[in-house]
CSV table of C-alpha atoms in Angstrom, one decimal:
chain,number,residue,atom,x,y,z
A,1431,MET,CA,-9.5,-43.5,-31.9
A,1432,ARG,CA,-11.5,-41.4,-29.5
A,1433,PRO,CA,-11.5,-37.6,-30.2
A,1434,ILE,CA,-9.1,-35.6,-28.1
A,1435,ILE,CA,-9.6,-32.1,-26.9
A,1436,ARG,CA,-6.6,-30.0,-27.5
A,1437,ALA,CA,-5.2,-28.4,-24.3
A,1438,LEU,CA,-3.7,-25.0,-23.8
A,1439,GLY,CA,-2.8,-23.7,-27.3
A,1440,GLY,CA,0.0,-21.6,-28.6
A,1441,VAL,CA,-2.2,-19.1,-30.5
A,1442,ALA,CA,-3.2,-17.0,-27.5
A,1443,THR,CA,-2.4,-13.6,-28.9
A,1444,ALA,CA,-3.9,-14.0,-32.4
A,1445,LEU,CA,-7.5,-14.2,-31.2
A,1446,ALA,CA,-7.2,-11.2,-29.0
A,1447,LEU,CA,-5.9,-9.1,-31.9
A,1448,ALA,CA,-8.6,-10.4,-34.3
A,1449,ALA,CA,-11.7,-10.4,-32.1
A,1450,GLY,CA,-14.1,-7.6,-31.1
A,1451,THR,CA,-14.7,-6.6,-27.5
A,1452,THR,CA,-17.9,-6.0,-25.5
A,1453,ALA,CA,-17.9,-4.3,-22.1
A,1454,VAL,CA,-19.7,-5.2,-18.9
A,1455,ALA,CA,-20.2,-3.0,-15.8
A,1456,SER,CA,-22.2,-3.4,-12.6
A,1457,ALA,CA,-22.6,-1.1,-9.6
A,1458,GLU,CA,-22.9,-4.0,-7.2
A,1459,GLY,CA,-20.4,-6.4,-8.9
A,1460,ASP,CA,-23.2,-8.8,-9.6
A,1461,PRO,CA,-23.8,-10.1,-13.2
A,1462,GLU,CA,-27.6,-10.0,-12.5
A,1463,ALA,CA,-27.3,-6.2,-12.5
A,1464,SER,CA,-25.0,-5.9,-15.4
A,1465,GLY,CA,-25.8,-4.2,-18.6
A,1466,VAL,CA,-24.2,-6.4,-21.3
A,1467,GLY,CA,-23.8,-5.6,-24.9
A,1468,ARG,CA,-23.4,-8.3,-27.6
A,1469,ILE,CA,-20.2,-9.8,-28.6
A,1470,ASP,CA,-18.7,-8.7,-31.9
A,1471,TRP,CA,-18.2,-12.0,-33.6
A,1472,ARG,CA,-15.6,-12.5,-36.3
A,1473,PRO,CA,-14.1,-15.6,-38.0
A,1474,CYS,CA,-11.6,-17.3,-35.7
A,1475,PRO,CA,-8.0,-16.9,-37.0
A,1476,GLU,CA,-7.5,-20.6,-36.5
A,1477,LEU,CA,-10.7,-21.8,-38.2
A,1478,ALA,CA,-12.9,-19.4,-40.2
A,1479,GLU,CA,-16.0,-21.6,-39.8
A,1480,VAL,CA,-16.0,-20.9,-36.1
A,1481,GLU,CA,-16.7,-17.4,-34.8
A,1482,CYS,CA,-14.5,-15.7,-32.1
A,1483,GLY,CA,-14.9,-12.6,-30.0
A,1484,THR,CA,-14.2,-11.2,-26.5
A,1485,LEU,CA,-16.2,-10.0,-23.6
A,1486,ARG,CA,-14.9,-7.3,-21.4
A,1487,LEU,CA,-15.3,-8.2,-17.7
A,1488,PRO,CA,-14.2,-7.0,-14.3
A,1489,ILE,CA,-11.1,-8.8,-12.9
A,1490,ASP,CA,-12.6,-8.4,-9.4
A,1491,TRP,CA,-16.4,-8.8,-9.4
A,1492,ALA,CA,-16.5,-7.0,-6.0
A,1493,ASN,CA,-14.9,-4.0,-7.7
A,1494,PRO,CA,-16.6,-3.8,-11.1
A,1495,ARG,CA,-15.1,-0.4,-11.9
A,1496,GLY,CA,-11.6,-1.6,-11.4
A,1497,GLU,CA,-9.3,-3.3,-13.9
A,1498,GLU,CA,-10.9,-5.4,-16.6
A,1499,PHE,CA,-9.8,-8.3,-18.9
A,1500,ASP,CA,-11.1,-9.8,-22.1
A,1501,LEU,CA,-12.8,-13.1,-21.9
A,1502,ALA,CA,-12.0,-15.0,-25.1
A,1503,VAL,CA,-15.1,-16.8,-26.6
A,1504,ALA,CA,-15.7,-19.0,-29.6
A,1505,ARG,CA,-19.0,-20.1,-31.2
A,1506,ARG,CA,-20.0,-22.9,-33.5
A,1507,LYS,CA,-23.5,-22.0,-34.7
A,1508,ALA,CA,-26.2,-24.7,-34.8
A,1509,THR,CA,-25.9,-26.5,-38.1
A,1510,ASP,CA,-29.7,-26.6,-38.5
A,1511,PRO,CA,-31.1,-23.2,-37.4
A,1512,ALA,CA,-34.7,-24.4,-37.8
A,1513,LYS,CA,-34.1,-26.9,-35.0
A,1514,ARG,CA,-31.9,-24.7,-32.8
A,1515,ILE,CA,-32.7,-25.0,-29.1
A,1516,GLY,CA,-30.2,-22.6,-27.7
A,1517,ALA,CA,-26.5,-22.1,-26.6
A,1518,LEU,CA,-24.4,-25.0,-25.1
A,1519,VAL,CA,-21.6,-23.5,-23.1
A,1520,ILE,CA,-18.7,-26.0,-22.8
A,1521,ASN,CA,-15.6,-26.4,-20.7
A,1522,PRO,CA,-12.8,-29.1,-21.0
A,1523,GLY,CA,-11.4,-29.0,-17.5
A,1524,GLY,CA,-7.9,-28.5,-16.2
A,1525,PRO,CA,-7.8,-26.1,-14.5
A,1526,GLY,CA,-6.1,-24.6,-17.5
A,1527,GLY,CA,-7.9,-26.1,-20.4
A,1528,SER,CA,-8.9,-23.9,-23.3
A,1529,GLY,CA,-12.7,-23.8,-24.0
A,1530,VAL,CA,-12.0,-21.9,-27.2
A,1531,ASN,CA,-9.9,-24.8,-28.4
A,1532,PHE,CA,-12.6,-27.2,-27.3
A,1533,ALA,CA,-15.1,-25.3,-29.5
A,1534,LEU,CA,-12.7,-25.3,-32.4
A,1535,GLY,CA,-12.7,-29.1,-32.3
A,1536,ALA,CA,-16.2,-29.7,-31.1
A,1537,ASP,CA,-17.4,-31.0,-34.5
A,1538,GLY,CA,-15.2,-34.1,-33.7
A,1539,TYR,CA,-16.6,-34.5,-30.2
A,1540,PHE,CA,-20.3,-33.8,-30.0
A,1541,SER,CA,-22.8,-35.8,-32.1
A,1542,PRO,CA,-24.4,-34.3,-35.2
A,1543,GLU,CA,-27.7,-34.1,-33.4
A,1544,VAL,CA,-26.2,-31.9,-30.7
A,1545,GLN,CA,-24.4,-29.8,-33.3
A,1546,GLN,CA,-27.7,-29.3,-35.2
A,1547,ARG,CA,-29.6,-27.9,-32.2
A,1548,PHE,CA,-27.1,-25.9,-30.3
A,1549,ASP,CA,-24.7,-23.0,-30.8
A,1550,ILE,CA,-21.6,-24.5,-29.1
A,1551,ILE,CA,-19.9,-21.9,-27.1
A,1552,GLY,CA,-16.4,-22.3,-25.7
A,1553,PHE,CA,-14.5,-19.8,-23.5
A,1554,ASP,CA,-11.1,-19.6,-22.1
A,1555,PRO,CA,-11.6,-19.1,-18.3
A,1556,ARG,CA,-10.0,-16.1,-16.8
A,1557,GLY,CA,-6.2,-16.6,-16.4
A,1558,VAL,CA,-6.1,-19.3,-19.1
A,1559,ALA,CA,-4.9,-19.2,-22.7
A,1560,ARG,CA,-6.4,-16.2,-24.5
A,1561,SER,CA,-8.1,-14.7,-21.4
A,1562,GLN,CA,-5.3,-12.8,-19.9
A,1563,PRO,CA,-3.3,-15.9,-19.0
A,1564,VAL,CA,-1.4,-16.3,-15.8
A,1565,GLN,CA,2.2,-16.0,-16.6
A,1566,CYS,CA,5.3,-16.9,-14.6
A,1567,SER,CA,9.1,-16.8,-15.1
A,1568,VAL,CA,10.5,-19.9,-16.6
A,1569,GLU,CA,13.5,-19.5,-14.4
A,1570,VAL,CA,11.4,-19.6,-11.3
A,1571,LEU,CA,9.4,-22.6,-12.6
A,1572,ARG,CA,12.7,-24.4,-13.2
A,1573,ALA,CA,13.8,-23.9,-9.7
A,1574,GLN,CA,11.1,-26.0,-8.1
A,1575,PRO,CA,12.5,-28.2,-5.3
A,1576,SER,CA,11.4,-31.7,-4.7
A,1577,LEU,CA,7.7,-32.2,-4.1
A,1578,TYR,CA,8.6,-34.9,-1.6
A,1579,PRO,CA,10.5,-33.1,1.2
A,1580,THR,CA,12.2,-35.5,3.6
A,1581,ASN,CA,12.5,-33.3,6.6
A,1582,GLN,CA,11.2,-30.0,8.0
A,1583,ARG,CA,14.0,-28.0,6.4
A,1584,GLU,CA,13.0,-29.3,2.9
A,1585,PHE,CA,9.3,-28.7,3.7
A,1586,ASP,CA,10.1,-25.1,4.6
A,1587,ALA,CA,12.0,-24.7,1.4
A,1588,LEU,CA,9.0,-26.0,-0.6
A,1589,ALA,CA,6.8,-23.6,1.2
A,1590,ALA,CA,9.2,-20.7,0.5
A,1591,TYR,CA,9.4,-21.7,-3.2
A,1592,ASN,CA,5.6,-21.8,-3.6
A,1593,ARG,CA,5.3,-18.3,-2.1
A,1594,GLU,CA,8.1,-17.1,-4.4
A,1595,LEU,CA,6.4,-18.6,-7.4
A,1596,ALA,CA,3.1,-17.0,-6.4
A,1597,ALA,CA,4.7,-13.6,-6.1
A,1598,ASP,CA,6.5,-14.0,-9.5
A,1599,CYS,CA,3.3,-15.1,-11.2
A,1600,ARG,CA,1.4,-12.2,-9.6
A,1601,GLU,CA,4.0,-9.8,-10.8
A,1602,HIS,CA,3.9,-11.0,-14.4
A,1603,SER,CA,0.1,-11.6,-14.5
A,1604,GLY,CA,-1.3,-8.7,-12.6
A,1605,PRO,CA,-4.4,-8.8,-10.3
A,1606,ILE,CA,-6.1,-11.6,-12.3
A,1607,TYR,CA,-3.7,-14.0,-10.5
A,1608,ASP,CA,-5.7,-13.5,-7.3
A,1609,HIS,CA,-9.1,-13.7,-9.0
A,1610,ALA,CA,-8.8,-16.8,-11.1
A,1611,ASP,CA,-11.0,-19.0,-8.8
A,1612,THR,CA,-14.0,-20.9,-10.0
A,1613,GLY,CA,-16.3,-18.6,-8.0
A,1614,ALA,CA,-15.3,-15.7,-10.3
A,1615,VAL,CA,-15.6,-17.9,-13.4
A,1616,VAL,CA,-19.2,-18.7,-12.8
A,1617,LYS,CA,-20.0,-15.0,-12.6
A,1618,ASP,CA,-18.2,-14.6,-16.0
A,1619,ILE,CA,-20.4,-17.4,-17.4
A,1620,ASP,CA,-23.6,-15.6,-16.4
A,1621,ALA,CA,-22.3,-12.4,-18.0
A,1622,LEU,CA,-21.6,-14.4,-21.1
A,1623,ARG,CA,-25.2,-15.8,-21.0
A,1624,LYS,CA,-26.5,-12.2,-21.1
A,1625,ALA,CA,-24.1,-11.2,-23.8
A,1626,LEU,CA,-25.3,-14.2,-25.9
A,1627,GLY,CA,-28.9,-12.9,-25.4
A,1628,GLU,CA,-30.0,-16.2,-23.8
A,1629,ARG,CA,-32.6,-16.4,-21.1
A,1630,LYS,CA,-31.3,-19.8,-20.1
A,1631,ILE,CA,-28.1,-21.7,-21.1
A,1632,ASN,CA,-27.2,-25.3,-21.5
A,1633,TYR,CA,-23.8,-26.4,-20.1
A,1634,TYR,CA,-21.5,-29.3,-20.7
A,1635,GLY,CA,-18.4,-29.4,-18.4
A,1636,VAL,CA,-16.0,-32.3,-18.1
A,1637,SER,CA,-13.4,-32.9,-15.3
A,1638,TYR,CA,-12.6,-29.6,-13.5
A,1639,GLY,CA,-15.3,-28.1,-15.7
A,1640,THR,CA,-17.8,-30.0,-13.5
A,1641,LEU,CA,-16.8,-27.8,-10.5
A,1642,ILE,CA,-17.7,-24.8,-12.7
A,1643,GLY,CA,-21.0,-26.4,-13.5
A,1644,GLN,CA,-21.8,-27.4,-9.9
A,1645,GLN,CA,-21.1,-23.9,-8.6
A,1646,TYR,CA,-23.0,-22.2,-11.5
A,1647,ALA,CA,-26.0,-24.4,-10.6
A,1648,GLU,CA,-25.7,-23.3,-7.0
A,1649,ARG,CA,-25.6,-19.6,-7.8
A,1650,PHE,CA,-27.5,-19.3,-11.1
A,1651,GLY,CA,-29.7,-22.4,-11.2
A,1652,ARG,CA,-32.7,-20.6,-12.5
A,1653,ASP,CA,-30.7,-19.6,-15.6
A,1654,ILE,CA,-30.0,-23.2,-16.6
A,1655,ARG,CA,-32.1,-25.2,-19.2
A,1656,ALA,CA,-29.9,-28.3,-19.1
A,1657,MET,CA,-26.6,-29.2,-17.6
A,1658,VAL,CA,-24.3,-32.2,-18.1
A,1659,ILE,CA,-21.3,-32.6,-15.6
A,1660,ASP,CA,-19.0,-35.3,-16.8
A,1661,SER,CA,-16.3,-36.9,-14.5
A,1662,ASN,CA,-17.1,-35.0,-11.3
A,1663,MET,CA,-15.1,-33.2,-8.7
A,1664,ASP,CA,-16.2,-33.4,-5.1
A,1665,HIS,CA,-15.6,-30.0,-3.6
A,1666,SER,CA,-16.6,-31.0,-0.1
A,1667,LEU,CA,-13.4,-32.9,0.7
A,1668,GLY,CA,-10.8,-31.8,3.2
A,1669,THR,CA,-7.0,-32.4,2.8
A,1670,TRP,CA,-7.0,-36.0,4.1
A,1671,ARG,CA,-10.0,-37.3,2.2
A,1672,PHE,CA,-8.9,-35.5,-1.0
A,1673,THR,CA,-5.5,-37.2,-0.8
A,1674,GLU,CA,-6.9,-40.6,0.1
A,1675,THR,CA,-9.5,-40.7,-2.6
A,1676,GLU,CA,-7.1,-39.5,-5.3
A,1677,ALA,CA,-4.6,-42.3,-4.3
A,1678,ALA,CA,-7.3,-45.0,-4.2
A,1679,THR,CA,-8.6,-44.1,-7.7
A,1680,ALA,CA,-5.1,-44.0,-9.2
A,1681,GLU,CA,-4.3,-47.4,-7.8
A,1682,ASP,CA,-7.7,-48.8,-9.1
A,1683,SER,CA,-6.7,-47.7,-12.6
A,1684,PHE,CA,-3.4,-49.5,-12.3
A,1685,ARG,CA,-5.2,-52.7,-11.2
A,1686,GLU,CA,-7.6,-52.4,-14.1
A,1687,PHE,CA,-4.6,-52.1,-16.5
A,1688,ALA,CA,-3.0,-55.2,-14.9
A,1689,ARG,CA,-6.3,-57.2,-15.3
A,1690,TRP,CA,-6.5,-56.1,-18.9
A,1691,CYS,CA,-3.0,-57.4,-19.5
A,1692,GLU,CA,-4.0,-60.7,-17.9
A,1693,ARG,CA,-6.9,-61.2,-20.3
A,1694,THR,CA,-5.5,-59.6,-23.5
A,1695,GLU,CA,-2.8,-61.3,-25.6
A,1696,SER,CA,-1.9,-58.1,-27.4
A,1697,CYS,CA,-0.6,-56.6,-24.1
A,1698,ALA,CA,3.1,-56.5,-24.2
A,1699,LEU,CA,3.2,-57.7,-20.6
A,1700,HIS,CA,0.7,-60.6,-21.2
A,1701,GLY,CA,1.6,-63.7,-19.3
A,1702,GLN,CA,3.8,-61.8,-16.8
A,1703,ASP,CA,3.1,-60.6,-13.2
A,1704,VAL,CA,2.3,-57.0,-14.2
A,1705,GLY,CA,2.6,-55.7,-10.7
A,1706,LYS,CA,6.0,-57.3,-10.2
A,1707,ALA,CA,7.3,-56.1,-13.6
A,1708,TRP,CA,6.1,-52.6,-12.8
A,1709,ASP,CA,7.6,-52.5,-9.3
A,1710,ASP,CA,10.9,-53.9,-10.6
A,1711,LEU,CA,11.0,-51.1,-13.3
A,1712,LEU,CA,10.4,-48.4,-10.7
A,1713,ALA,CA,13.1,-49.9,-8.5
A,1714,ARG,CA,15.6,-49.8,-11.4
A,1715,ALA,CA,14.6,-46.1,-11.9
A,1716,ASP,CA,15.1,-45.5,-8.1
A,1717,ARG,CA,18.7,-46.9,-8.5
A,1718,GLY,CA,19.4,-44.6,-11.4
A,1719,GLU,CA,19.6,-47.4,-14.0
A,1720,ILE,CA,17.3,-46.0,-16.7
A,1721,ALA,CA,18.5,-43.1,-18.9
A,1722,ASP,CA,16.4,-40.8,-21.1
A,1723,PRO,CA,17.0,-42.1,-24.6
A,1724,PHE,CA,17.2,-38.5,-25.9
A,1725,ASP,CA,19.5,-37.3,-23.1
A,1726,PRO,CA,21.7,-40.2,-21.7
A,1727,THR,CA,22.9,-37.9,-19.0
A,1728,ARG,CA,19.4,-37.6,-17.5
A,1729,GLU,CA,18.1,-40.4,-15.4
A,1730,VAL,CA,14.5,-41.4,-15.8
A,1731,THR,CA,12.9,-41.3,-12.4
A,1732,ALA,CA,10.1,-43.5,-11.0
A,1733,ASP,CA,7.9,-40.4,-10.9
A,1734,ASP,CA,8.5,-39.9,-14.7
A,1735,ILE,CA,7.3,-43.5,-15.3
A,1736,ILE,CA,4.3,-43.1,-13.0
A,1737,GLY,CA,3.4,-39.9,-14.7
A,1738,VAL,CA,3.3,-41.6,-18.2
A,1739,ALA,CA,1.1,-44.4,-16.8
A,1740,PHE,CA,-1.2,-42.0,-15.1
A,1741,SER,CA,-1.7,-40.0,-18.3
A,1742,ALA,CA,-2.3,-43.2,-20.2
A,1743,PHE,CA,-5.1,-44.3,-17.8
A,1744,TYR,CA,-7.1,-41.3,-19.0
A,1745,GLY,CA,-7.7,-42.9,-22.4
A,1746,PRO,CA,-7.2,-45.5,-21.3
A,1747,GLU,CA,-4.3,-46.2,-23.7
A,1748,TRP,CA,-3.3,-49.6,-22.2
A,1749,GLN,CA,-1.7,-51.1,-25.4
A,1750,PRO,CA,0.8,-48.3,-25.9
A,1751,LEU,CA,1.5,-48.1,-22.2
A,1752,SER,CA,2.4,-51.8,-22.1
A,1753,GLU,CA,4.7,-51.5,-25.1
A,1754,PHE,CA,6.3,-48.4,-23.6
A,1755,LEU,CA,7.0,-50.2,-20.3
A,1756,VAL,CA,8.6,-53.2,-22.0
A,1757,GLU,CA,10.7,-50.9,-24.3
A,1758,LEU,CA,11.8,-48.7,-21.4
A,1759,GLY,CA,12.9,-51.8,-19.5
A,1760,ALA,CA,14.8,-53.1,-22.5
A,1761,GLY,CA,16.5,-49.8,-23.2
A,1762,THR,CA,14.8,-49.4,-26.6
A,1763,SER,CA,12.2,-46.7,-25.8
A,1764,THR,CA,12.2,-43.7,-28.1
A,1765,ARG,CA,10.2,-41.4,-25.8
A,1766,SER,CA,11.8,-38.3,-24.4
A,1767,PHE,CA,11.2,-37.3,-20.8
A,1768,ALA,CA,12.2,-33.7,-21.2
A,1769,ALA,CA,9.7,-31.4,-19.7
A,1770,GLU,CA,7.9,-28.9,-22.0
A,1771,GLU,CA,8.8,-25.4,-20.8
A,1772,THR,CA,6.1,-22.8,-20.7
A,1773,ALA,CA,5.7,-19.5,-18.8
A,1774,ARG,CA,2.0,-20.2,-18.4
A,1775,ASN,CA,0.9,-22.0,-15.2
A,1776,PRO,CA,-2.7,-21.3,-14.2
A,1777,PHE,CA,-3.0,-24.4,-12.1
A,1778,PRO,CA,-1.9,-23.1,-8.6
A,1779,ALA,CA,-3.7,-19.8,-9.2
A,1780,VAL,CA,-7.0,-21.7,-9.7
A,1781,PHE,CA,-6.7,-24.8,-7.6
A,1782,CYS,CA,-5.1,-23.1,-4.5
A,1783,GLN,CA,-7.9,-20.6,-4.5
A,1784,ASP,CA,-10.6,-23.2,-4.9
A,1785,TRP,CA,-9.2,-25.7,-2.3
A,1786,ALA,CA,-8.0,-25.0,1.3
A,1787,VAL,CA,-5.8,-28.1,1.3
A,1788,ARG,CA,-3.0,-26.7,3.4
A,1789,VAL,CA,-0.4,-28.9,5.1
A,1790,LYS,CA,1.1,-27.4,8.3
A,1791,ASP,CA,4.4,-29.1,8.6
A,1792,HIS,CA,6.6,-32.0,7.5
A,1793,ARG,CA,5.2,-34.4,10.0
A,1794,GLN,CA,1.7,-34.0,8.6
A,1795,PHE,CA,3.0,-34.0,5.0
A,1796,SER,CA,4.9,-37.2,5.6
A,1797,ALA,CA,1.8,-38.8,7.2
A,1798,LEU,CA,-0.2,-37.9,4.1
A,1799,VAL,CA,2.4,-39.4,1.8
A,1800,ASP,CA,2.6,-42.6,3.8
A,1801,ARG,CA,-1.2,-42.9,3.8
A,1802,ALA,CA,-1.4,-42.3,0.0
A,1803,ARG,CA,1.3,-44.9,-0.6
A,1804,GLN,CA,-0.5,-47.4,1.6
A,1805,LEU,CA,-3.6,-47.0,-0.5
A,1806,ALA,CA,-1.7,-47.0,-3.8
A,1807,PRO,CA,1.4,-49.1,-3.4
A,1808,HIS,CA,2.0,-49.5,-7.2
A,1809,MET,CA,1.3,-45.9,-8.1
A,1810,ARG,CA,2.9,-44.5,-4.9
A,1811,GLY,CA,-0.2,-42.4,-4.3
A,1812,SER,CA,-1.7,-40.1,-6.9
A,1813,ALA,CA,0.7,-38.0,-9.0
A,1814,LEU,CA,-2.1,-35.6,-9.6
A,1815,GLY,CA,-3.4,-35.4,-6.0
A,1816,HIS,CA,0.1,-35.1,-4.6
A,1817,THR,CA,1.1,-32.4,-7.0
A,1818,ALA,CA,-2.0,-30.4,-6.2
A,1819,VAL,CA,-1.5,-30.5,-2.4
A,1820,ALA,CA,2.2,-29.9,-2.6
A,1821,GLY,CA,1.7,-26.9,-4.9
A,1822,CYS,CA,-0.3,-25.2,-2.2
A,1823,VAL,CA,2.1,-25.7,0.7
A,1824,GLY,CA,3.1,-22.4,2.3
A,1825,LEU,CA,0.3,-20.4,0.7
A,1826,PRO,CA,-2.2,-18.4,2.7
A,1827,GLU,CA,-4.8,-20.6,4.4
A,1828,LYS,CA,-7.7,-18.2,3.5
A,1829,VAL,CA,-8.9,-18.9,-0.1
A,1830,ASN,CA,-11.5,-17.2,-2.3
A,1831,ASN,CA,-13.6,-20.3,-2.9
A,1832,PRO,CA,-13.2,-22.8,-0.1
A,1833,GLN,CA,-14.7,-26.3,-0.1
A,1834,HIS,CA,-18.3,-26.8,0.9
A,1835,ARG,CA,-21.1,-29.3,0.4
A,1836,LEU,CA,-23.2,-28.8,-2.7
A,1837,ARG,CA,-26.2,-26.6,-2.1
A,1838,ILE,CA,-28.2,-26.6,-5.4
A,1839,LYS,CA,-31.8,-25.4,-4.8
A,1840,ASP,CA,-33.3,-23.7,-7.9
A,1841,ALA,CA,-31.8,-25.7,-10.8
A,1842,PRO,CA,-33.6,-28.1,-13.1
A,1843,LYS,CA,-32.5,-31.8,-13.2
A,1844,ILE,CA,-28.8,-32.1,-13.9
A,1845,LEU,CA,-27.2,-35.1,-15.5
A,1846,MET,CA,-24.0,-36.4,-13.9
A,1847,LEU,CA,-21.7,-38.9,-15.7
A,1848,ASN,CA,-18.8,-40.8,-14.3
A,1849,ALA,CA,-16.8,-43.9,-15.0
A,1850,LEU,CA,-16.4,-46.6,-12.4
A,1851,HIS,CA,-12.6,-46.6,-13.0
A,1852,ASP,CA,-11.6,-43.0,-13.5
A,1853,PRO,CA,-7.9,-42.3,-12.6
A,1854,ALA,CA,-8.5,-38.6,-11.7
A,1855,THR,CA,-12.1,-38.0,-10.6
A,1856,GLY,CA,-12.9,-41.2,-8.9
A,1857,TYR,CA,-16.4,-42.7,-8.8
A,1858,GLU,CA,-16.6,-42.0,-5.1
A,1859,TRP,CA,-16.4,-38.3,-5.9
A,1860,ALA,CA,-19.4,-38.5,-8.2
A,1861,ALA,CA,-21.4,-40.6,-5.8
A,1862,ASN,CA,-20.7,-38.2,-3.0
A,1863,ALA,CA,-21.6,-35.1,-5.0
A,1864,HIS,CA,-24.8,-36.9,-6.2
A,1865,ARG,CA,-25.7,-37.6,-2.6
A,1866,GLN,CA,-25.3,-34.0,-1.7
A,1867,SER,CA,-27.6,-32.9,-4.6
A,1868,ARG,CA,-29.9,-35.9,-4.9
A,1869,ASP,CA,-33.0,-33.7,-5.5
A,1870,THR,CA,-31.5,-32.0,-8.5
A,1871,THR,CA,-29.0,-34.5,-10.0
A,1872,VAL,CA,-29.3,-37.9,-11.8
A,1873,LEU,CA,-26.1,-40.0,-11.9
A,1874,LEU,CA,-25.4,-42.2,-15.0
A,1875,THR,CA,-22.7,-44.7,-14.3
A,1876,TYR,CA,-20.3,-45.9,-17.1
A,1877,GLU,CA,-19.1,-49.3,-16.0
A,1878,GLY,CA,-15.8,-48.9,-17.8
A,1879,TRP,CA,-12.5,-47.0,-17.6
A,1880,GLY,CA,-10.9,-43.6,-18.3
A,1881,HIS,CA,-11.6,-40.0,-17.8
A,1882,GLY,CA,-14.6,-38.5,-19.6
A,1883,VAL,CA,-17.7,-40.4,-20.3
A,1884,TYR,CA,-19.8,-38.7,-23.0
A,1885,ASP,CA,-18.2,-40.3,-26.1
A,1886,ARG,CA,-17.5,-43.8,-24.6
A,1887,SER,CA,-20.4,-45.6,-26.2
A,1888,GLU,CA,-23.8,-45.3,-28.0
A,1889,CYS,CA,-25.3,-45.7,-24.5
A,1890,THR,CA,-23.4,-42.8,-22.9
A,1891,ARG,CA,-23.7,-40.5,-25.9
A,1892,GLY,CA,-27.4,-41.4,-26.6
A,1893,ALA,CA,-28.5,-40.8,-23.0
A,1894,THR,CA,-26.7,-37.5,-22.9
A,1895,ASP,CA,-28.0,-36.3,-26.2
A,1896,ASP,CA,-31.5,-37.3,-25.3
A,1897,TYR,CA,-31.3,-35.3,-22.1
A,1898,LEU,CA,-29.8,-32.2,-23.8
A,1899,ILE,CA,-32.4,-32.3,-26.6
A,1900,THR,CA,-35.6,-33.4,-24.7
A,1901,LEU,CA,-34.6,-32.8,-21.1
A,1902,LYS,CA,-35.4,-36.5,-20.4
A,1903,THR,CA,-33.1,-37.9,-17.7
A,1904,PRO,CA,-32.1,-41.5,-17.4
A,1905,ARG,CA,-33.8,-43.4,-14.7
A,1906,PRO,CA,-32.2,-43.3,-11.2
A,1907,GLY,CA,-29.4,-45.8,-11.0
A,1908,ALA,CA,-29.0,-46.1,-14.7
A,1909,ARG,CA,-25.8,-47.7,-16.0
A,1910,CYS,CA,-24.0,-48.1,-19.3
A,1911,ALA,CA,-21.9,-51.2,-20.0
A,1912,ALA,CA,-18.1,-50.9,-20.3
A,1913,VAL,CA,-16.6,-50.9,-23.8
A,1914,GLU,CA,-13.3,-52.7,-24.0
A,1915,PRO,CA,-10.6,-50.3,-25.4
A,1916,ALA,CA,-9.4,-51.4,-28.8
A,1917,PRO,CA,-5.7,-52.4,-29.0
A,1918,GLN,CA,-3.6,-49.5,-30.2
A,1919,SER,CA,0.1,-49.3,-30.7
A,1920,VAL,CA,2.5,-46.6,-29.6
A,1921,ALA,CA,3.0,-45.6,-33.3
A,1922,ALA,CA,-0.8,-45.0,-33.6
A,1923,THR,CA,-0.7,-42.5,-30.8
A,1924,THR,CA,2.3,-40.4,-31.7
A,1925,ALA,CA,0.4,-38.2,-34.1
A,1926,ARG,CA,-2.2,-37.2,-31.5
A,1927,PRO,CA,-2.1,-33.4,-30.7
A,1928,VAL,CA,-2.0,-33.9,-26.9
A,1929,PRO,CA,-2.0,-36.9,-24.5
A,1930,ALA,CA,-5.3,-38.0,-23.1
A,1931,GLY,CA,-4.2,-37.1,-19.6
A,1932,PRO,CA,-2.7,-34.1,-17.9
A,1933,THR,CA,0.4,-32.5,-19.6
A,1934,ARG,CA,3.5,-31.4,-17.8
A,1935,HIS,CA,2.6,-27.8,-18.0
A,1936,ILE,CA,-1.1,-28.2,-17.1
A,1937,PRO,CA,-1.2,-30.8,-14.3
A,1938,GLY,CA,-4.8,-31.3,-13.6
A,1939,TRP,CA,-8.2,-32.8,-14.2
A,1940,LEU,CA,-7.9,-32.3,-17.9
A,1941,ARG,CA,-9.9,-34.2,-20.5
């Protein structure tokens, strides 16, 4: 079983109470001019072998003397101090993933060689988990209307709801709600670099963490020793191309699942027309013929089923997905579809400030949905891409960190990783980001499936480790062969701490 990074944890307050705090101030609001003290490290309350602390930072870097927040940080010291190279700052994506939790479990993710040579530093980005999390009323979250409005009136209702939710989250979260964008996060990282006493840092970001890495390289490239960005975002896309590419890559993952079933006898759908069986199951759900086994009064929707499959493609966890689909169709499934309720919802605060993907009216929205379904007839578009765009409907068009082509000038060679068949950050995104930064990036292609590349094989891990340790990049155009996922039953996955894909309360590009 491949290691899994735990997502947003339920221990947010314990760290803040137990950890020390360091202050940062800057007359110009620029980390370059900041005088930064050292973090007061103490054993983490969750795991004493890892150290935790906090760093006091401005909420608004343009107003450094205004309100502040505590950036939660965790550190795993290099296991062989004599071989230590420096600090490796890590981020698991999301937006909304906890880097502190990533560091707590990093011994099960990174190779012993990396652990020997680097202090592994995880942080919860502003507005996430232990770093003054964005909080919203559960009652308002429950009131969300359909993300598929059928007319202008319903579109207007969705826009009004999004504005109501934003106002509610802002009321419960304070000013950090309007300053949770990635542009602010990269300034936090450079303040963290100074607090760690590092002249240059190393960085590993996966999924949405690649956007953080890309933008850190644009602004603070000279402060990087090595950077690995794994499963890449393409921040140059407008609303249409964003929607189209997300739909295409989701459908590609479904086709790869169907092909696996055709060639693999252990697939519960082996010997069947997988596409037809899938479409028939969704049609039954559309007719209200499938009930939640834990709540017979609740109908399982096609979107519920698509969401389970989309999450499974992150693994990919094809074997348990095939078993689940057969059991659901037969009425013997034991999976509950009840949504996990949480008052924390950093996704819109981050994504809708990073992406100006605004849809003006129902006519345009309907055209986007039709185009996505044309490109992804089985997946009915991308659950992730659609949720992201729909969640920004009605919000202000001006954003803190709008899309632009990559402009990396002063950074060293950066290693990009991406799978050919990634359901969330499609290969086209990585290829396009690489074209925009060809002078500073090298793209290593994993010819297989799933989201996240580093720990897929000896080839992917070895090339990444070699780069991090020696700064030797793979040759241009380098590729690592696909590794067929081992069969795995539903029972074998029930003990996992989180699913491989996005969770209901953190919909996003989460590892």
